[in-house]
PDB file of C-alpha atoms in Angstrom:
ATOM      1  CA  ALA A   1       1.712  -7.515 -12.809  1.00  0.00           C
ATOM      2  CA  ARG A   2       0.234  -6.162  -9.595  1.00  0.00           C
ATOM      3  CA  PHE A   3       2.472  -3.089  -9.644  1.00  0.00           C
ATOM      4  CA  SER A   4       1.581  -2.415 -13.277  1.00  0.00           C
ATOM      5  CA  TYR A   5      -2.086  -2.577 -12.349  1.00  0.00           C
ATOM      6  CA  LEU A   6      -1.601  -0.250  -9.392  1.00  0.00           C
ATOM      7  CA  ALA A   7       0.278   2.171 -11.648  1.00  0.00           C
ATOM      8  CA  GLY A   8      -2.717   2.326 -13.978  1.00  0.00           C
ATOM      9  CA  ARG A   9      -1.290   0.136 -16.725  1.00  0.00           C
ATOM     10  CA  ALA A  10      -4.085  -2.446 -16.886  1.00  0.00           C
ATOM     11  CA  GLY A  11      -3.147  -3.786 -20.312  1.00  0.00           C
ATOM     12  CA  THR A  12       0.414  -4.511 -19.265  1.00  0.00           C
ATOM     13  CA  ALA A  13      -0.790  -5.967 -15.978  1.00  0.00           C
ATOM     14  CA  LEU A  14      -3.187  -8.365 -17.686  1.00  0.00           C
ATOM     15  CA  GLU A  15      -0.506  -9.494 -20.117  1.00  0.00           C
ATOM     16  CA  LEU A  16       2.035 -10.116 -17.367  1.00  0.00           C
ATOM     17  CA  VAL A  17      -0.380 -11.829 -15.017  1.00  0.00           C
ATOM     18  CA  GLY A  18      -1.560 -14.072 -17.852  1.00  0.00           C
ATOM     19  CA  GLN A  19       2.009 -15.230 -18.428  1.00  0.00           C
ATOM     20  CA  ALA A  20       2.562 -15.732 -14.701  1.00  0.00           C
ATOM     21  CA  ILE A  21      -0.650 -17.765 -14.390  1.00  0.00           C
ATOM     22  CA  GLU A  22       0.532 -20.072 -17.173  1.00  0.00           C
ATOM     23  CA  MET A  23       3.846 -20.607 -15.364  1.00  0.00           C
ATOM     24  CA  ALA A  24       2.191 -21.225 -11.992  1.00  0.00           C
ATOM     25  CA  GLU A  25      -0.172 -23.764 -13.573  1.00  0.00           C
ATOM     26  CA  GLU A  26       2.726 -25.549 -15.281  1.00  0.00           C
ATOM     27  CA  LEU A  27       4.602 -25.698 -11.980  1.00  0.00           C
ATOM     28  CA  GLY A  28       1.527 -26.768 -10.033  1.00  0.00           C
ATOM     29  CA  ASP A  29       2.064 -23.893  -7.585  1.00  0.00           C
ATOM     30  CA  ASP A  30      -1.438 -23.355  -6.217  1.00  0.00           C
ATOM     31  CA  GLY A  31      -0.209 -20.958  -3.542  1.00  0.00           C
ATOM     32  CA  LEU A  32       1.072 -18.602  -6.212  1.00  0.00           C
ATOM     33  CA  LEU A  33      -1.806 -19.269  -8.575  1.00  0.00           C
ATOM     34  CA  TYR A  34      -4.543 -18.107  -6.223  1.00  0.00           C
ATOM     35  CA  ASP A  35      -2.642 -14.858  -5.655  1.00  0.00           C
ATOM     36  CA  LEU A  36      -2.249 -14.298  -9.395  1.00  0.00           C
ATOM     37  CA  LEU A  37      -5.926 -15.018 -10.003  1.00  0.00           C
ATOM     38  CA  THR A  38      -6.777 -12.368  -7.431  1.00  0.00           C
ATOM     39  CA  THR A  39      -4.626  -9.865  -9.299  1.00  0.00           C
ATOM     40  CA  ARG A  40      -6.134 -10.736 -12.679  1.00  0.00           C
ATOM     41  CA  GLY A  41      -9.674 -10.821 -11.356  1.00  0.00           C
ATOM     42  CA  THR A  42      -9.305  -7.441  -9.696  1.00  0.00           C
ATOM     43  CA  ALA A  43      -7.770  -5.888 -12.818  1.00  0.00           C
ATOM     44  CA  ARG A  44     -10.466  -7.354 -15.056  1.00  0.00           C
ATOM     45  CA  VAL A  45     -13.364  -6.248 -12.872  1.00  0.00           C
ATOM     46  CA  SER A  46     -11.853  -2.772 -12.517  1.00  0.00           C
ATOM     47  CA  ALA A  47     -11.671  -2.563 -16.315  1.00  0.00           C
ATOM     48  CA  GLY A  48     -15.371  -3.446 -16.590  1.00  0.00           C
ATOM     49  CA  ASP A  49     -14.860  -7.126 -17.475  1.00  0.00           C
ATOM     50  CA  ASP A  50     -17.357  -9.037 -15.360  1.00  0.00           C
ATOM     51  CA  ASP A  51     -15.597 -12.310 -16.228  1.00  0.00           C
ATOM     52  CA  GLY A  52     -12.986 -11.241 -13.682  1.00  0.00           C
ATOM     53  CA  VAL A  53     -15.453 -12.350 -11.008  1.00  0.00           C
ATOM     54  CA  ALA A  54     -14.809 -15.962 -12.074  1.00  0.00           C
ATOM     55  CA  ASP A  55     -11.078 -15.426 -11.445  1.00  0.00           C
ATOM     56  CA  LEU A  56     -11.849 -14.054  -7.990  1.00  0.00           C
ATOM     57  CA  GLU A  57     -14.186 -16.944  -7.170  1.00  0.00           C
ATOM     58  CA  ARG A  58     -11.578 -19.485  -8.292  1.00  0.00           C
ATOM     59  CA  SER A  59      -8.973 -17.675  -6.202  1.00  0.00           C
ATOM     60  CA  ILE A  60     -11.152 -17.879  -3.086  1.00  0.00           C
ATOM     61  CA  GLU A  61     -11.767 -21.594  -3.646  1.00  0.00           C
ATOM     62  CA  MET A  62      -8.054 -22.253  -4.088  1.00  0.00           C
ATOM     63  CA  PHE A  63      -7.122 -20.183  -1.042  1.00  0.00           C
ATOM     64  CA  ALA A  64      -9.528 -22.190   1.094  1.00  0.00           C
ATOM     65  CA  ALA A  65      -8.016 -25.437  -0.192  1.00  0.00           C
ATOM     66  CA  VAL A  66      -4.402 -24.326   0.332  1.00  0.00           C
ATOM     67  CA  ARG A  67      -4.981 -23.096   3.889  1.00  0.00           C
TER      68      ARG A  67
END
């Protein structure tokens, strides 16, 4: 997902990261989840979707808890 975003394919990136977030949540992998939320939040904000800020805030909270 991150490489798709960096290559300018935001739609593909958001689709892939959404699927990965679902898997990380099902597995209870918070270490992976906060990284994926960062990717989705960044892609969303870059695309003009201010709701991506919520993803970034959640990511920061999770990172602090995991550390």
